[in-house]
Short mmCIF file of C-alpha atoms in Angstrom, two decimals:
data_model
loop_
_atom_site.label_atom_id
_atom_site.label_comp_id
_atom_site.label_asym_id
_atom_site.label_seq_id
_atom_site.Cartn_x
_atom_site.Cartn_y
_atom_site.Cartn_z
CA UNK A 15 -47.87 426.21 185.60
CA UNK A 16 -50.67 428.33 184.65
CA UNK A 17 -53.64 429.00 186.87
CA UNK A 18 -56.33 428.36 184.00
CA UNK A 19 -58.63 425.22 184.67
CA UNK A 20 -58.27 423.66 181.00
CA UNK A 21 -60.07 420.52 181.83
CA UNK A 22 -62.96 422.80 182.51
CA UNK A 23 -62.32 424.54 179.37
CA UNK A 24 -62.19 421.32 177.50
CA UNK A 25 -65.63 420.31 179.27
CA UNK A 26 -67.49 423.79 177.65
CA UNK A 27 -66.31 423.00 174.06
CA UNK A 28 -66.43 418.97 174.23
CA UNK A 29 -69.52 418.88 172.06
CA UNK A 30 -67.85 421.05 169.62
CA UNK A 31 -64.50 419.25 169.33
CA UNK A 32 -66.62 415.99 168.96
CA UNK A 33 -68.75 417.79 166.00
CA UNK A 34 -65.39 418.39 164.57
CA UNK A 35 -63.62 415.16 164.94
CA UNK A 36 -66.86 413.56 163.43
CA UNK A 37 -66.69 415.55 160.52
CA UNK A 38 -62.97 414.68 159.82
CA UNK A 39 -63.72 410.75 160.77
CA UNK A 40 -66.51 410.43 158.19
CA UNK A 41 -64.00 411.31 155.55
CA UNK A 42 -61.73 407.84 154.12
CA UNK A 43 -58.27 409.15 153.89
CA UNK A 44 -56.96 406.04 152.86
CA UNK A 45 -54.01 406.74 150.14
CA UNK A 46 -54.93 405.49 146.86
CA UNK A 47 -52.48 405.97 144.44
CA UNK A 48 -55.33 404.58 141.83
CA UNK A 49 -56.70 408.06 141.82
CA UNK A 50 -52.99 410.20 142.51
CA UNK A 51 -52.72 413.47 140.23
CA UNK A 52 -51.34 416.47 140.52
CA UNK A 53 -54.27 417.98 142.33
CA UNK A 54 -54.84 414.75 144.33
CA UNK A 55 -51.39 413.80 145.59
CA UNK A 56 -52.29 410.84 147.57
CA UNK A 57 -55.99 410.18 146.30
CA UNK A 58 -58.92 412.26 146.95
CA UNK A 59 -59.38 410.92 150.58
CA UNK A 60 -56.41 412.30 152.15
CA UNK A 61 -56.93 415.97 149.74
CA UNK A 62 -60.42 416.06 151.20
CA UNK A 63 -59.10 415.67 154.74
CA UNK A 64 -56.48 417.87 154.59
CA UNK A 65 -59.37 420.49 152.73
CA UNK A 66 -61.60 419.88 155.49
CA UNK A 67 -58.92 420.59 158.15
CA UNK A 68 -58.22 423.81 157.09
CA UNK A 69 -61.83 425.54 155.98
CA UNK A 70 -62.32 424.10 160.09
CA UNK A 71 -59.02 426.27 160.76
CA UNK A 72 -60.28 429.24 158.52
CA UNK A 73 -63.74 428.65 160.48
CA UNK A 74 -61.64 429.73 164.18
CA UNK A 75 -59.84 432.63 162.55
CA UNK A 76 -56.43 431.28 161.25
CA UNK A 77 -55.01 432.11 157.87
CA UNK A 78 -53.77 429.11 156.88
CA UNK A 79 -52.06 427.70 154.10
CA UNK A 80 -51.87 424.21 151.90
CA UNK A 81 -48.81 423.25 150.09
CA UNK A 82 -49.92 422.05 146.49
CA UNK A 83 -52.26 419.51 148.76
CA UNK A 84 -49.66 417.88 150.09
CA UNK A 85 -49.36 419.11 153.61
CA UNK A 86 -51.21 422.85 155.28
CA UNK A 87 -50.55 424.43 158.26
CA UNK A 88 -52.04 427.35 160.23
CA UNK A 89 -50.01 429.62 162.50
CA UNK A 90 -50.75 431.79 165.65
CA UNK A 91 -48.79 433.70 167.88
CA UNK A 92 -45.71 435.85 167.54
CA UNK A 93 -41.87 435.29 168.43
CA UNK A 94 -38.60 434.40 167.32
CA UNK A 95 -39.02 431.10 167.94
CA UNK A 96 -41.48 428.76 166.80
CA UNK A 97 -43.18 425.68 168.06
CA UNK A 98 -44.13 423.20 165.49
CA UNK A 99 -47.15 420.70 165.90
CA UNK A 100 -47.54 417.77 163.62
CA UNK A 101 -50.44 415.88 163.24
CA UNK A 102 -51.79 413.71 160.79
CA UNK A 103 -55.31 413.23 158.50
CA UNK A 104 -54.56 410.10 156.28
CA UNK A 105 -55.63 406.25 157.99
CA UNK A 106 -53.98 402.54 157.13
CA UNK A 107 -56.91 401.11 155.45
CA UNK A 108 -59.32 399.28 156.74
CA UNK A 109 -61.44 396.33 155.29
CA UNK A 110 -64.87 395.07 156.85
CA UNK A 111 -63.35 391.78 155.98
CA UNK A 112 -61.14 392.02 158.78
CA UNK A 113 -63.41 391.94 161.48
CA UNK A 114 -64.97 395.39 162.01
CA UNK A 115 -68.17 395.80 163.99
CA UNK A 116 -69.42 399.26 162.39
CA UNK A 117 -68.79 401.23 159.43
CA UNK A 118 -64.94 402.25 160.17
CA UNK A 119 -66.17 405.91 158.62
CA UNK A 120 -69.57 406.54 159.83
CA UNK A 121 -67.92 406.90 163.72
CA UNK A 122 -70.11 405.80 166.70
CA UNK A 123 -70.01 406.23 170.31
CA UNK A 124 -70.09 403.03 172.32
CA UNK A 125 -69.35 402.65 175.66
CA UNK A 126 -67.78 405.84 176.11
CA UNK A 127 -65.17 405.08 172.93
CA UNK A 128 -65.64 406.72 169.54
CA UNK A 129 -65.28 403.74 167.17
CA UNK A 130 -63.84 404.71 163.66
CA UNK A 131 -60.64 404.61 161.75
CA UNK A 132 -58.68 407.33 162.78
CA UNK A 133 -60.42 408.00 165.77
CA UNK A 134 -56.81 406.95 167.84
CA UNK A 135 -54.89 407.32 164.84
CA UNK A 136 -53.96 409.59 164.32
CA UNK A 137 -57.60 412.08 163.44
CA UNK A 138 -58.66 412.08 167.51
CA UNK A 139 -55.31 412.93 168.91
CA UNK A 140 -54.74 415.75 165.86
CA UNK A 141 -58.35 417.07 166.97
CA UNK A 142 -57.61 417.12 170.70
CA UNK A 143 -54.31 419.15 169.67
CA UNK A 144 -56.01 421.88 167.94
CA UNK A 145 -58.73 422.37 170.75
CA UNK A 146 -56.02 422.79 173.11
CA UNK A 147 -54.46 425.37 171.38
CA UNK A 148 -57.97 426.52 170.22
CA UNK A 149 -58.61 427.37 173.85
CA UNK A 150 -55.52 429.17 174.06
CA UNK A 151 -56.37 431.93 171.72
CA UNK A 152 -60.11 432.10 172.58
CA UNK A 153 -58.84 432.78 175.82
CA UNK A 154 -56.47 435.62 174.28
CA UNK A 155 -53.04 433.39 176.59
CA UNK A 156 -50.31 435.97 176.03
CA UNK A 157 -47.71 433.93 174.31
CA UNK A 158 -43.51 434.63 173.30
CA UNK A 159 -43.03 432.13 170.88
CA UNK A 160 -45.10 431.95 167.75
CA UNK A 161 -46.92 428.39 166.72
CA UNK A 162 -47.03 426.98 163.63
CA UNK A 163 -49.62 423.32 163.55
CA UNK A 164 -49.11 421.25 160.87
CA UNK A 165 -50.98 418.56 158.80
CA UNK A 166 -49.54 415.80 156.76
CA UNK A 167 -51.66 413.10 154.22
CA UNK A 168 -48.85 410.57 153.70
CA UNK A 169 -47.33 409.76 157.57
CA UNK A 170 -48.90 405.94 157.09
CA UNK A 171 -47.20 405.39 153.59
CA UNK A 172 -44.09 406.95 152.83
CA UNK A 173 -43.82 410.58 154.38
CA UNK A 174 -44.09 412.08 151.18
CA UNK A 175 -45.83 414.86 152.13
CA UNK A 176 -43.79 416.03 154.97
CA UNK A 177 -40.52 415.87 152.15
CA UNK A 178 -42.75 417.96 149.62
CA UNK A 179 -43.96 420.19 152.62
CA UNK A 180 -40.61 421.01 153.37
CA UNK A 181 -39.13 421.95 149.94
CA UNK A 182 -41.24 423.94 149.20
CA UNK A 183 -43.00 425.76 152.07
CA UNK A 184 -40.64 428.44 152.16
CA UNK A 185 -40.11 428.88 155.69
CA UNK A 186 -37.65 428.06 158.00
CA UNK A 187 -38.03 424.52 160.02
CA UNK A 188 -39.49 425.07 163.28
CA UNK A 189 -36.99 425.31 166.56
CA UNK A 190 -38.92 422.62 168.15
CA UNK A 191 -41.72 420.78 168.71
CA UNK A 192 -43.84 417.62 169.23
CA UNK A 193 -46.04 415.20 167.39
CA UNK A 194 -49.50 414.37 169.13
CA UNK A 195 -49.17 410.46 167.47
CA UNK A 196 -48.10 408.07 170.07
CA UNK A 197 -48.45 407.76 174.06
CA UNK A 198 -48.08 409.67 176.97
CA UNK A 199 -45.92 410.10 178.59
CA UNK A 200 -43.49 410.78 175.87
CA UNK A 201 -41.47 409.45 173.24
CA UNK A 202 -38.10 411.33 172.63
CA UNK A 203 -36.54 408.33 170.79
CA UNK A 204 -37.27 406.31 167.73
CA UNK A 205 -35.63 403.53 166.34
CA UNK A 206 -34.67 403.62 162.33
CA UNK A 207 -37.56 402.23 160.23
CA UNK A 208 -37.10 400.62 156.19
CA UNK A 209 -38.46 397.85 154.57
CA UNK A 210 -36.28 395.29 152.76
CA UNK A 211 -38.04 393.26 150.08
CA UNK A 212 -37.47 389.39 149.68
CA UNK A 213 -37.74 388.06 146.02
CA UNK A 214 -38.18 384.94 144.51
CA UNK A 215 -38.63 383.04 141.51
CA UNK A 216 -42.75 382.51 140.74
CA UNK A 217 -41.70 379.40 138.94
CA UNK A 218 -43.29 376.14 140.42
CA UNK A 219 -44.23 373.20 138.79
CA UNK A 220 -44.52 370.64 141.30
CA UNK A 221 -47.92 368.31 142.40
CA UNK A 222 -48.81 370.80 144.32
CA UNK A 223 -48.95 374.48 142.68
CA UNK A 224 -49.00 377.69 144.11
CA UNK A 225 -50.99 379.54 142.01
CA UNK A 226 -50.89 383.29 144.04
CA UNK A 227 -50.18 384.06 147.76
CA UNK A 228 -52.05 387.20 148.85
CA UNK A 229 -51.63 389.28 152.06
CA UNK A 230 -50.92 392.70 153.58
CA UNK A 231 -52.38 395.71 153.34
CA UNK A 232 -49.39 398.22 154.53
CA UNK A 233 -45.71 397.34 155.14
CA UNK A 234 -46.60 398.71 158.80
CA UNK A 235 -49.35 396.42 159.42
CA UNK A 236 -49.14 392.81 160.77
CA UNK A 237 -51.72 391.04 157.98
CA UNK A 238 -54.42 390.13 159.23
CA UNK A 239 -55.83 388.20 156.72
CA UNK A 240 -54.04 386.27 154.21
CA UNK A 241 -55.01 384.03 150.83
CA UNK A 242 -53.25 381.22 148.46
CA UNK A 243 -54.93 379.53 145.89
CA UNK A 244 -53.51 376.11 145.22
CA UNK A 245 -53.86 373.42 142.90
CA UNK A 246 -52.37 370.24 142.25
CA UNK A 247 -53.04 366.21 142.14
CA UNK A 248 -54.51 364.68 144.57
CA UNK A 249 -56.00 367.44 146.67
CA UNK A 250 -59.56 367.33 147.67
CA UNK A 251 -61.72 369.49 149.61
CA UNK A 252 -62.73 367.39 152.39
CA UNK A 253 -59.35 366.55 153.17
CA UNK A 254 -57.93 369.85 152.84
CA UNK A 255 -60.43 371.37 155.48
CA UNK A 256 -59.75 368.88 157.98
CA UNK A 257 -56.53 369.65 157.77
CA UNK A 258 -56.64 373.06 158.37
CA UNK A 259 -59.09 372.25 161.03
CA UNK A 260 -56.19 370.43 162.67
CA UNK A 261 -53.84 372.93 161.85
CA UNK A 262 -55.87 375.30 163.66
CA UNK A 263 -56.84 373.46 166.66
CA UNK A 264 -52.71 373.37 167.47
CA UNK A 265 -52.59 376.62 167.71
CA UNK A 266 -55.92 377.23 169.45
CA UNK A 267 -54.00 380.41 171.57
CA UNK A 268 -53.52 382.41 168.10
CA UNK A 269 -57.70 381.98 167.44
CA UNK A 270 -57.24 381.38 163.48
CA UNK A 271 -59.67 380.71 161.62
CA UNK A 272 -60.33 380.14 157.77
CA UNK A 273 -62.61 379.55 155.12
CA UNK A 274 -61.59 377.23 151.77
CA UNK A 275 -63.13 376.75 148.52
CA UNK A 276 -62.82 374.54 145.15
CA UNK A 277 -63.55 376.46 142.04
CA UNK A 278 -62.41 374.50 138.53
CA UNK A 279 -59.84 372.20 140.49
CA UNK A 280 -58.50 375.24 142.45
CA UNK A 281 -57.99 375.79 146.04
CA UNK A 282 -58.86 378.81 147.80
CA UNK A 283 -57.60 379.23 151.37
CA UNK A 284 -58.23 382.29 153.54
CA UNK A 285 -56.76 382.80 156.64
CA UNK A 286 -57.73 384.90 159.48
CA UNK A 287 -54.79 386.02 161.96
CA UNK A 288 -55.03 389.44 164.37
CA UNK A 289 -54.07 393.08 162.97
CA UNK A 290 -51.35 394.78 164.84
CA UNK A 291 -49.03 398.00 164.63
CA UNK A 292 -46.22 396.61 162.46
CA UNK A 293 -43.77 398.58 165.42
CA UNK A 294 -45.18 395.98 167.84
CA UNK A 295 -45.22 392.97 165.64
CA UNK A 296 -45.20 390.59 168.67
CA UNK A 297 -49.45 392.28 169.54
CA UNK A 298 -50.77 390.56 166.41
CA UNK A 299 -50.85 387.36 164.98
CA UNK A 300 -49.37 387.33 161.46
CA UNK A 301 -51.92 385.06 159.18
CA UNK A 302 -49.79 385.08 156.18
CA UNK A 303 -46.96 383.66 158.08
CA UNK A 304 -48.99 380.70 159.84
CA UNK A 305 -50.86 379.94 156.11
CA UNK A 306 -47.32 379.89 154.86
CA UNK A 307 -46.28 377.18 157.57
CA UNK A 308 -49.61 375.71 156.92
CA UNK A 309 -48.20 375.24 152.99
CA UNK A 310 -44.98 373.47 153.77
CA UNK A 311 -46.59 370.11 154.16
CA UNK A 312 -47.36 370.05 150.44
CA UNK A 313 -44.86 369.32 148.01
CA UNK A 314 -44.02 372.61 146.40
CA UNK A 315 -40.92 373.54 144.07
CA UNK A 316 -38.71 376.13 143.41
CA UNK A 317 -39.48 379.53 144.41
CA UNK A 318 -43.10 378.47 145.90
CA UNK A 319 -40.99 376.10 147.98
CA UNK A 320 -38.81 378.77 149.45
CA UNK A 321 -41.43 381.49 149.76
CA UNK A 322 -43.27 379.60 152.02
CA UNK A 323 -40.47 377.55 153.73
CA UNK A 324 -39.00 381.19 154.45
CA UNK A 325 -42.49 382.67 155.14
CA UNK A 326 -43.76 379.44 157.80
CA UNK A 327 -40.66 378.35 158.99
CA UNK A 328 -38.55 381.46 159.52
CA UNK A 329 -40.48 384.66 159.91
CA UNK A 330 -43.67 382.81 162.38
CA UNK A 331 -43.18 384.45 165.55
CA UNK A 332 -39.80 386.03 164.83
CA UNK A 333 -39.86 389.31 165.82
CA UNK A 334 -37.09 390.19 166.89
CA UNK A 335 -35.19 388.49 163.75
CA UNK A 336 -33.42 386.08 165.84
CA UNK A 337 -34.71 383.22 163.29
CA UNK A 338 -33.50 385.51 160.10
CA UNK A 339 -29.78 386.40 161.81
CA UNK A 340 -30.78 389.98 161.80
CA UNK A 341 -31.37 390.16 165.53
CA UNK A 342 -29.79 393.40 167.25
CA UNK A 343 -29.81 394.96 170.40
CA UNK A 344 -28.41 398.72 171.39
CA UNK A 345 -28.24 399.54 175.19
CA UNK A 346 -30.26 402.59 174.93
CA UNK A 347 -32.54 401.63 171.95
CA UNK A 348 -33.19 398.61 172.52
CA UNK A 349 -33.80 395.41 170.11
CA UNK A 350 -34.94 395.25 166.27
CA UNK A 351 -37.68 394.56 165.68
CA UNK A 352 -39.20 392.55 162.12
CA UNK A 353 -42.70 393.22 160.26
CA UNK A 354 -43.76 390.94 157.25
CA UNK A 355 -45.97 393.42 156.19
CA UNK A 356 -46.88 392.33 152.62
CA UNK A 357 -46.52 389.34 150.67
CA UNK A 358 -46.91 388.89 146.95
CA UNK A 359 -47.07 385.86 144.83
CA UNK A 360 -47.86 385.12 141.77
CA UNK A 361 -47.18 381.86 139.67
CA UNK A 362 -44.42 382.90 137.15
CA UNK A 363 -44.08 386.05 138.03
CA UNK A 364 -41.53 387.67 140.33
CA UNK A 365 -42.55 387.05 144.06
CA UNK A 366 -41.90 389.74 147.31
CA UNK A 367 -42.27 389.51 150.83
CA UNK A 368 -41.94 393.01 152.23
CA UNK A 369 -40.15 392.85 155.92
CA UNK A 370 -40.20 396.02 157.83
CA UNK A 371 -37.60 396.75 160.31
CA UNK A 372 -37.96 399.50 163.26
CA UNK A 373 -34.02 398.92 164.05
CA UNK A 374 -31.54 401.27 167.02
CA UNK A 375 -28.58 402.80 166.34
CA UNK A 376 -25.89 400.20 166.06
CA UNK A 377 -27.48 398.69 163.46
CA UNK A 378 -27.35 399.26 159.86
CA UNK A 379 -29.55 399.12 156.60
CA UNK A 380 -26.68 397.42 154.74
CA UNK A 381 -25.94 394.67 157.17
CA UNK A 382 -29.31 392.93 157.23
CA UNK A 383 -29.32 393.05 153.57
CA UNK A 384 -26.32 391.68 153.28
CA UNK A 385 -27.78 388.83 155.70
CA UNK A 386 -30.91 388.47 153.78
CA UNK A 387 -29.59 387.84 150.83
CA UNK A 388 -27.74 384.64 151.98
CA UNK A 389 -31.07 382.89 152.58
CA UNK A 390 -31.98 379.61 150.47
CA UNK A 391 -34.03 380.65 147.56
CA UNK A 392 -33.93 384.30 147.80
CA UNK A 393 -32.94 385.53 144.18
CA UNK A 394 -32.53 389.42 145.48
CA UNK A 395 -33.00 391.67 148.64
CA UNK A 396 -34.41 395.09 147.21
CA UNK A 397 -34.36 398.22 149.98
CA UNK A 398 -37.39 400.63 150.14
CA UNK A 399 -35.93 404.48 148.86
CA UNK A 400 -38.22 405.94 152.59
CA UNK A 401 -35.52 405.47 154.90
CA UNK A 402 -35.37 406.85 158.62
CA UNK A 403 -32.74 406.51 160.76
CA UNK A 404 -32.81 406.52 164.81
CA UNK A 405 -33.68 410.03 166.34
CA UNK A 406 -33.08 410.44 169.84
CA UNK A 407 -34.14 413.80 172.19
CA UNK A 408 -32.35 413.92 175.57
CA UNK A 409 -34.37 413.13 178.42
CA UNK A 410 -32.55 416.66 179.98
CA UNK A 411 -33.55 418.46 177.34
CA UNK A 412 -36.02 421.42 178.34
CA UNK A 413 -38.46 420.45 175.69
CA UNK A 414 -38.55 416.53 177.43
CA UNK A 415 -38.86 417.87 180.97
CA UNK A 416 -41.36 420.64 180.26
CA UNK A 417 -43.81 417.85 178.80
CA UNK A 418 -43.22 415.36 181.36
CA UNK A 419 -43.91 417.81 183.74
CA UNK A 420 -47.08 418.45 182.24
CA UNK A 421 -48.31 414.69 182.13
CA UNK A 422 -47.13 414.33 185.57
CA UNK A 423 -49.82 417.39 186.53
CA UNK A 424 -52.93 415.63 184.58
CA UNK A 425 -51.99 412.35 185.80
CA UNK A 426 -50.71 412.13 189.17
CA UNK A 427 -48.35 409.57 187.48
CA UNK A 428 -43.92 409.93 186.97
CA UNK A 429 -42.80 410.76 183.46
CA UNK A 430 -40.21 409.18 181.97
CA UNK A 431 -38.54 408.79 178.71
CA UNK A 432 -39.31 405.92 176.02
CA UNK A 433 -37.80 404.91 172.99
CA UNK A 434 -40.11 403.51 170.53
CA UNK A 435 -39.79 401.18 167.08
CA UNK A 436 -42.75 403.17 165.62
CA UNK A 437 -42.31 406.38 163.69
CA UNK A 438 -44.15 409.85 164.42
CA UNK A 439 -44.12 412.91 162.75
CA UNK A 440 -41.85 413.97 165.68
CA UNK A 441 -38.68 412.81 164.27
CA UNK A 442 -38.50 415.43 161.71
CA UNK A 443 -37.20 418.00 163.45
CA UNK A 444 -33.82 417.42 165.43
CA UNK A 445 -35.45 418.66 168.83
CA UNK A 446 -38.83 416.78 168.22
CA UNK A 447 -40.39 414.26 170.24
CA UNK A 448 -44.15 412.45 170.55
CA UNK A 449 -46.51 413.19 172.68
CA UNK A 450 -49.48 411.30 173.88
CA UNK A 451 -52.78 410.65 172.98
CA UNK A 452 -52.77 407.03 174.60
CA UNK A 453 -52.43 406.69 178.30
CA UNK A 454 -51.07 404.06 180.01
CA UNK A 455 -53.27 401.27 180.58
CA UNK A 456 -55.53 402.39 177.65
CA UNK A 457 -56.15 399.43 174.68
CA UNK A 458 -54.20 400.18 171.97
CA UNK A 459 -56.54 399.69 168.31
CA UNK A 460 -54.27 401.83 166.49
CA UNK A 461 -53.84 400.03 162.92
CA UNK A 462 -56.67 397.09 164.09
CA UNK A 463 -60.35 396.98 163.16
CA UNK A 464 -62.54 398.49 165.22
CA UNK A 465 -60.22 401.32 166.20
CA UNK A 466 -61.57 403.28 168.96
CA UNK A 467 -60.47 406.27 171.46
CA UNK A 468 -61.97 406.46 174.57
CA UNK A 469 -63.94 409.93 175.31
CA UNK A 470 -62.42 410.41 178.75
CA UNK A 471 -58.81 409.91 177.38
CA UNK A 472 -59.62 412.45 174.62
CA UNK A 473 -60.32 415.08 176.36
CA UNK A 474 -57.96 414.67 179.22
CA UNK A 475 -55.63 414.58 176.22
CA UNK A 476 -57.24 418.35 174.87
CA UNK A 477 -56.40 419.60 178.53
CA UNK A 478 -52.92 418.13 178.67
CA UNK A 479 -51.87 419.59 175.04
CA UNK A 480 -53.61 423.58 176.21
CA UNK A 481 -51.24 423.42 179.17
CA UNK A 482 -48.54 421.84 177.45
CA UNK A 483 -48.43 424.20 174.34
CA UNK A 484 -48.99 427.34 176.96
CA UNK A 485 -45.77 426.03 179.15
CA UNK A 486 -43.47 425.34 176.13
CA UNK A 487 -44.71 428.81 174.66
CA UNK A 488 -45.58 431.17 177.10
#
C-alpha cells in the first residue's frame, strides 16, 4: 500500500469534484428513443452527458475519444496491460409523480446527501472514479499498466452502447478491470439477467371492461405507480372508492394509496406502490401487481380476466417465482429472482407483462419459457434479444483480493465476495468485477425517487478508487 494520504487529497479537490458532479447531474440522460438518430443514439440526454464527460476529461489533459456517441473513453498511463474502468452517464427515469421532493435534475444538498437522479446511480460513483484517478496523475503516481476509463449511455436499457463500443473501437478489450456501479465491498458474481414477455388477448367484453392497464417505466424497475381505466354496469364512484379504501386498509404495511376518477362513465384508478431496483424486487412494493389483485373482484373476461388473475394472484409478492414454477436455486449463486417491470394493456389490442429475471447458473432462458407458456390465458411467451448470462470472478483471483484489500484499509471492515442479481458494467470483461460506491449500512435510492448519495460516502469512495486503481496498476 502506498504511503500517499488520498483521503486528504480527496478533501483539497472536494469542491471541485462536487462542481463537476453537479454539472453532469443537471443534465436528464434519460433514453428517449422519441428523439434516437444517428447523431443522438439514445436521445439527446444521454449524447449531452456523454459530451459533457469528455470536454470535463479534455479540461484535465486527456485525449479522449467518443465512439459515434455511443460510448468515449479517455486513457492514461503506459503498459502492456490495461485496466479498464466502466462507468455510466444515462439514469432510469424519473417522474415527479412518483413521489420526489426536489427537482430530480437541479441536485441539492440536504443533510449531507446530494439529492438527484444519478447522484448514486450511477453519475456520483462514475465522478468519484475519475477524481481518484484524477489525483493519480496530478500527483505524477508512476504507473506499469496503462488505464483506459470508460463511459457508456445505454447500461439502464439494453447495453447497446457497450456492444457498439466494442465493434467498433478498434482496440483490444482491456485485461481487466472493475465497474464503480454497485457496493463495496465487491461484487465478482452476477446472476444472468432477460426479460420474458407475457401476452394476452385485449379482447374483453364482459360487465366489467378493462379498457387499458398502465404501469412501468423500465423492465428493471419495480412500478411504482400503476393505472386501469374501467368501465362497465353497475359501477359507481362512491362505491368504487370505498372499496379501494378497504382494499388498502388490508394491506396498511405496503402504505398504498390511490386516487380514482369518473370521466363519461369511465373509471380511472391510480395506484401508488414503492419504487425499487428490479434486482431486489422483494425492497419495493409492486403497485401494478396489487391494482391487478385489486381487479379480480370484478367480473372480467377473456384476456382482461387472465391478465389480471395472472398479474394479482400470481406475480404479488412472488419474487422468487415460487408462485410462477420458475423458482431456482444454485449453491453458489443463489435463487432467481422475478421483476414485473412493465405492463401493457390495451382493450383489443395485444396485451404484455414484461417479467425480468436476474437468474444463476443452473438455470436456463429456455426452461422458464417453456414454463410460462403453460399458464391459463397466456397466448405467447416472447424473450427480450439483451441477454446476459451469469459471470463469476474467483474470490482468489488477484484482481478480487487486491480490491478487498483496499476496502478493508478505508474501512476497518473484512471483505468478502458477493454475488449479485443486478447487472454492472463489470461483467463485460471475463476478469471484471463491481466495485463500490455504496457502503454497507448506507440507504440504497438507486432506481427510487429522491435518489441521493451521501457526501461522506462519496468521497471516502474517491479515496478508496485512487488507492485502488494505484494498487491494481502500479
Amino acid at each position: 500500500m502506498t504511503n500517499i494520504d488520498f483521503t486528504a487529497e480527496v478533501e483539497k479537490r472536494k469542491d471541485d469534484l462536487l462542481a463537476d458532479l453537479f454539472t453532469l447531474l443537471k443534465i436528464n440522460s434519460e433514453r428517449n428513443d422519441d428523439e434516437a438518430n444517428k447523431e443522438n443514439p439514445f436521445g439527446f440526454g444521454p449524447r449531452k452527458a456523454l459530451d459533457k464527460f469528455l470536454e470535463l476529461a479534455e479540461r484535465d489533459g486527456y485525449v479522449t475519444k467518443n465512439v459515434d456517441n455511443y460510448a468515449g473513453h479517455f486513457e492514461y498511463g503506459d503498459g502492456d496491460e490495461v485496466l479498464g474502468i466502466f462507468g455510466h452517464l444515462d439514469v432510469v427515469p424519473a417522474l415527479a409523480q412518483e413521489g420526489w421532493n426536489t427537482n430530480p435534475y437541479e441536485p441539492v444538498i440536504k443533510d449531507g446527501n446530494v439529492y438527484a437522479r444519478g447522484a448514486s446511480d450511477d453519475k456520483g460513483p462514475t465522478m468519484a472514479c475519475y477524481y481518484g484517478l484524477k489525483i493519480l496523475k496530478e500527483l505524477n503516481v508512476p504507473l506499469s499498466k496503462k488505464i483506459r476509463f470508460i463511459v457508456g449511455t445505454d447500461e439502464e436499457s439494453g447495453w447497446g452502447d457497450m456492444e457498439y463500443y466494442f465493434a467498433h473501437v478498434g482496440l483490444p478489450e482491456p485485461d481487466f478491470g472493475f465497474s464503480p456501479d454497485a457496493e463495496f465491498p465487491i461484487i465478482n458474481g452476477e446472476k444472468g439477467n432477460i426479460t420474458e414477455y407475457l401476452h394476452f388477448d385485449g379482447k374483453n367484453d364482459g360487465d366489467v371492461v378493462l379498457n387499458s392497464f398502465k404501469s412501468g417505466l423500465r423492465e428493471n424497475m419495480v412500478p411504482e405507480v400503476a393505472t386501469a381505466v374501467i368501465s362497465g354496469k353497475g359501477l359507481k364512484l362512491s362505491p368504487l372508492t370505498e372499496a379501494l379504501e378497504d382494499f388498502v386498509a388490508s394491506y396498511k404495511s405496503k402504505a398504498l394509496h390511490f386516487e380514482v376518477t369518473e370521466n363519461n362513465h369511465k373509471f380511472t384508478i391510480v395506484l401508488h406502490g414503492k419504487g425499487a431496483h428490479g434486482a431486489m424486487p422483494e425492497k419495493g412494493v409492486n403497485a401494478a401487481t396489487y391494482l391487478a389483485l385489486f381487479l379480480t373482484q370484478f367480473n372480467f373476461t377473456a384476456g382482461a380476466s387472465a391478465f389480471l388473475s395472472i398479474g394479482g394472484n400470481v406475480l404479488l409478492e412472488d419474487h422468487e417465482g415460487e408462485k410462477l414454477g420458475i423458482a431456482y436455486v444454485d449453491e453458489l449463486m443463489g435463487n432467481t429472482s422475478m421483476n414485473a417491470g412493465i405492463w401493457n394493456f390495451e382493450e383489443g389490442k395485444d396485451a404484455t407483462i414484461a417479467l425480468n429475471f436476474r437468474f444463476p447458473q443452473g438455470n436456463t432462458v429456455e426452461r422458464m419459457q417453456e414454463i410460462l407458456g403453460k399458464l391459463t390465458g397466456v397466448t405467447e411467451v416472447t424473450v427480450s434479444e439483451h441477454l446476459h448470462t451469469p459471470h463469476y470472478v474467483p474470490g482468489e483471483d488477484p484482481l478480487v483480493q487486491t480490491l478487498l484489500s483496499v476496502y478493508e484499509k478505508y474501512t476497518g471492515k473484512k471483505g468478502y465476495e458477493t454475488i449479485i442479481g443486478g447487472g454492472t458494467f463489470g461483467r463485460l470483461l471475463k476478469r471484471g468485477v463491481a466495485y463500490g460506491a455504496m457502503f454497507e449500512g448506507e440507504t440504497d435510492t438507486m432506481h427510487q425517487a429522491n435518489e441521493f448519495k451521501p457526501l461522506d460516502a462519496l468521497f471516502k469512495s474517491a479515496a478508496i478508487y485512487a488507492e485502488a486503481i494505484y494498487e491494481l496498476a502500479k
